[in-house]
Amino acid sequence: MKMKVIQNIFLLGVLCSLFSCKEAEFMPYKDVDRIQFGPMDPAKIYWSDYEKIWKLSDTAKAYSFYTEEATKLVDTVYFRIYTLGKVQNYDRAFKLMQSLVKDVDNAVPNKHYQAFDDSKGEQLYVVKAGQSYMRVPVVLLRDASLKSKPYTLQFEVVANEHFQQGAPTNTWRRVLVGDLLLQPAAWDDYATKYFWGKYSRVKHEFMIEVTGLKWDQEMMSKLEFDQSKHFGTELKKELALYNNAHLGEPKVDEFGDLIVFP
């Protein structure tokens, strides 16, 4: 047990330094167990470039039912949460709460997602005995309203009898859910510059049509550099074939801009 306590004190220091949580300077370990979100891959805790390059894709995600069968009415996206403090020998529930975002369409509980505070939801949010981190499931529901526009679900972990909040910058996460094409988090600034170019739904749909692949977050987040470059080359060829077959009417996106790949 002593070794586990030492390990978790060390983990607290690493997390706070890598998450740039200034407030952590005022939260020394004093037998107060805290909880906060962190990297999906625990190994990234030690990556010096996590904050700059990787954190955004762990913080905000987009999910669409668009490429799924019509019979699929429920799906799950995952985040990862970490405890700061002692590893306990008993299960500890933690509490999630939706936080409304201004000037967007906010997701409706038990319509667009399974409410965090209902009986089914509460069973999902428990750090098991002997554990210091876990995957956090967010259950999304396929409502007809998602076909017309996406909805935003932002939520945070709040204090309860087991945990106080961790660093403020790491207590929240966000999901954009829809039943239409959405830009995956993996289609970020880096991917835009080197692989796919500016995002548009028409381009996204073209990529799906010519490859037969989903091009969703799950797929794109697993692509290695060489794979992405290969796909980029093939997509350029397919686009050239399309444009040659439609002389004078090249492929344009919903904004009227010519579709190109870098």
XYZ file of C-alpha atoms in Angstrom:
262
model
C 0.000 0.000 0.000
C 2.846 2.406 0.846
C 4.380 1.912 -2.586
C 1.004 2.617 -4.261
C 0.676 5.877 -2.329
C 4.173 6.952 -3.400
C 3.407 6.058 -7.013
C 0.219 8.083 -7.013
C 1.883 11.112 -5.428
C 4.415 10.918 -8.248
C 1.604 10.553 -10.797
C -0.070 13.661 -9.379
C 3.103 15.651 -9.952
C 3.498 14.402 -13.501
C -0.131 15.037 -14.383
C -0.097 18.562 -13.049
C 3.132 19.487 -14.782
C 2.004 18.100 -18.130
C -1.536 19.432 -17.949
C -0.239 22.961 -17.244
C -2.645 23.316 -14.332
C -1.452 26.434 -12.550
C -3.978 25.878 -9.834
C -2.215 22.624 -8.970
C 0.404 24.760 -7.244
C -2.259 25.476 -4.638
C -3.465 21.882 -4.321
C -0.684 20.022 -2.473
C -1.427 16.424 -1.602
C -2.996 16.323 1.865
C -4.892 13.035 1.839
C -7.561 14.632 -0.377
C -8.421 12.392 -3.302
C -9.123 14.264 -6.520
C -10.274 13.254 -9.974
C -9.782 14.709 -13.453
C -9.716 13.743 -17.109
C -6.500 12.981 -18.945
C -4.984 11.253 -21.995
C -6.824 8.297 -23.501
C -3.430 6.604 -23.687
C -1.902 6.699 -20.181
C 1.580 6.631 -21.724
C 0.971 10.141 -23.090
C 1.126 11.488 -19.539
C 4.887 11.459 -20.041
C 4.906 13.054 -23.499
C 6.327 16.566 -23.446
C 4.248 17.618 -26.478
C 0.928 16.250 -25.179
C -0.495 19.669 -24.276
C 0.393 21.221 -27.623
C -0.446 18.424 -30.053
C -2.547 15.695 -28.498
C -4.732 17.127 -25.756
C -7.438 18.619 -27.978
C -8.375 15.251 -29.511
C -8.758 13.823 -25.993
C -10.862 16.784 -24.847
C -13.394 17.326 -27.649
C -14.722 14.562 -29.868
C -17.257 14.310 -32.673
C -19.438 11.278 -33.256
C -21.887 10.672 -36.080
C -24.352 7.860 -36.650
C -24.225 8.767 -40.361
C -22.157 5.775 -41.503
C -23.889 3.277 -39.204
C -26.723 0.919 -40.092
C -30.206 2.330 -39.550
C -30.784 -0.286 -36.858
C -27.955 1.065 -34.709
C -29.680 3.336 -32.210
C -27.083 3.491 -29.428
C -23.313 3.883 -29.397
C -20.613 4.862 -26.950
C -17.652 7.230 -26.988
C -14.943 7.004 -24.376
C -12.771 9.354 -22.374
C -10.268 8.522 -19.650
C -10.321 9.750 -16.089
C -7.569 9.658 -13.451
C -7.629 9.749 -9.688
C -5.062 11.840 -7.816
C -4.207 10.626 -4.344
C -4.402 7.238 -2.714
C -5.372 4.062 -4.505
C -8.145 2.604 -2.373
C -9.144 -1.018 -1.770
C -12.834 -0.311 -2.419
C -14.935 0.933 -5.342
C -15.430 4.697 -5.610
C -18.225 6.265 -7.626
C -17.655 9.628 -9.281
C -20.229 12.090 -10.550
C -20.648 13.626 -13.995
C -22.911 16.570 -14.755
C -23.858 18.260 -18.021
C -22.745 21.870 -18.346
C -24.680 23.943 -20.876
C -22.750 25.830 -23.553
C -23.861 29.244 -24.805
C -24.882 29.814 -28.420
C -25.012 26.130 -29.414
C -27.674 23.437 -29.490
C -27.127 21.523 -26.265
C -27.788 17.785 -26.123
C -30.909 16.707 -24.266
C -30.551 13.965 -21.630
C -32.226 10.646 -22.461
C -32.855 11.958 -25.971
C -29.352 12.481 -27.328
C -27.402 10.759 -24.556
C -28.036 8.546 -21.562
C -28.416 10.826 -18.562
C -25.517 10.667 -16.145
C -27.747 10.618 -13.083
C -30.203 7.871 -13.984
C -29.865 4.354 -12.579
C -28.115 2.972 -15.676
C -25.711 5.879 -15.917
C -24.615 5.838 -12.303
C -23.483 2.221 -12.590
C -21.002 3.177 -15.310
C -19.082 5.787 -13.346
C -17.171 3.853 -10.721
C -13.408 3.615 -10.189
C -12.861 0.021 -9.155
C -10.866 -0.987 -6.097
C -7.121 -0.877 -6.696
C -7.437 1.302 -9.802
C -6.241 4.857 -10.403
C -7.720 5.452 -13.866
C -10.458 4.108 -16.113
C -12.261 4.596 -19.416
C -15.378 6.719 -19.057
C -18.256 5.670 -21.342
C -20.653 8.288 -22.667
C -23.702 6.580 -24.168
C -25.144 8.379 -27.209
C -28.697 7.912 -28.473
C -29.791 8.131 -32.104
C -32.683 10.560 -32.132
C -34.305 11.774 -35.366
C -33.351 15.375 -34.544
C -29.679 14.511 -35.119
C -30.296 14.279 -38.872
C -30.910 18.015 -39.166
C -28.056 19.333 -37.013
C -25.477 18.220 -34.440
C -25.875 18.737 -30.713
C -23.203 19.533 -28.140
C -22.794 17.564 -24.947
C -20.349 19.194 -22.552
C -19.958 17.680 -19.124
C -17.733 17.875 -16.087
C -16.739 15.721 -13.169
C -17.966 17.256 -9.912
C -17.130 16.717 -6.260
C -18.814 13.949 -4.294
C -18.141 11.945 -1.145
C -15.098 10.245 -2.711
C -13.407 12.940 -4.773
C -12.765 16.642 -5.049
C -12.206 18.160 -8.483
C -8.746 18.157 -10.002
C -7.257 20.944 -12.123
C -10.038 23.129 -13.645
C -8.690 22.729 -17.191
C -9.057 18.959 -16.921
C -12.441 18.573 -15.251
C -14.535 18.773 -18.444
C -14.989 17.041 -21.787
C -17.168 17.646 -24.866
C -18.888 15.527 -27.523
C -20.513 16.791 -30.712
C -23.101 14.207 -31.778
C -25.112 14.060 -34.981
C -26.541 11.815 -37.687
C -24.824 13.671 -40.503
C -21.201 13.986 -41.514
C -19.076 15.676 -38.852
C -15.421 16.627 -38.905
C -13.516 14.031 -36.838
C -11.177 15.343 -34.159
C -8.332 13.545 -35.944
C -8.903 15.849 -38.926
C -7.064 18.558 -37.042
C -4.771 21.379 -38.189
C -1.875 18.962 -38.724
C -3.968 16.556 -40.794
C -5.438 19.477 -42.736
C -1.992 20.761 -43.648
C -0.317 17.478 -44.559
C -3.006 14.981 -45.579
C -6.590 16.024 -46.305
C -6.771 19.771 -46.808
C -9.639 21.975 -45.646
C -12.593 20.075 -44.252
C -15.945 20.051 -46.002
C -18.812 17.603 -45.892
C -18.694 17.137 -49.670
C -15.004 16.201 -49.483
C -15.689 13.910 -46.538
C -18.494 12.202 -48.474
C -16.249 11.852 -51.528
C -13.591 10.109 -49.429
C -16.177 7.663 -48.106
C -17.616 6.954 -51.565
C -14.348 6.284 -53.396
C -12.684 4.212 -50.661
C -15.645 2.428 -49.077
C -14.254 3.347 -45.654
C -15.994 5.247 -42.861
C -13.413 8.014 -42.345
C -14.675 8.539 -38.817
C -12.727 9.327 -35.665
C -12.090 5.681 -34.860
C -10.523 5.028 -38.239
C -8.629 8.280 -38.707
C -7.123 8.299 -35.221
C -5.430 4.954 -35.955
C -3.791 5.952 -39.237
C -0.012 6.043 -39.218
C 1.846 8.770 -41.106
C 2.716 6.516 -44.052
C -0.858 5.253 -44.281
C -2.205 8.785 -44.338
C 0.241 9.798 -47.076
C -0.749 6.741 -49.107
C -4.449 7.511 -48.783
C -3.764 11.132 -49.684
C -2.048 10.060 -52.897
C -4.876 7.695 -53.819
C -7.521 10.324 -53.095
C -5.725 12.780 -55.383
C -5.876 10.169 -58.154
C -9.581 9.542 -57.582
C -10.281 13.271 -57.583
C -8.374 13.690 -60.851
C -10.390 10.848 -62.403
C -13.630 12.498 -61.298
C -12.639 15.914 -62.642
C -11.491 14.429 -65.968
C -14.835 12.662 -66.283
C -16.683 15.911 -65.550
C -14.794 18.435 -67.667
C -15.835 21.967 -66.873
C -17.574 20.812 -63.704
C -14.834 19.927 -61.205
C -15.711 18.725 -57.731
C -16.621 21.626 -55.456
C -17.700 21.638 -51.832
C -20.810 23.040 -50.161
C -19.129 26.456 -50.024
C -18.485 26.517 -53.772
C -14.736 26.029 -53.313
C -12.756 23.641 -55.481
C -11.960 20.423 -53.629
C -8.232 19.712 -53.399
C -5.941 17.445 -51.428
C -2.478 18.708 -50.349
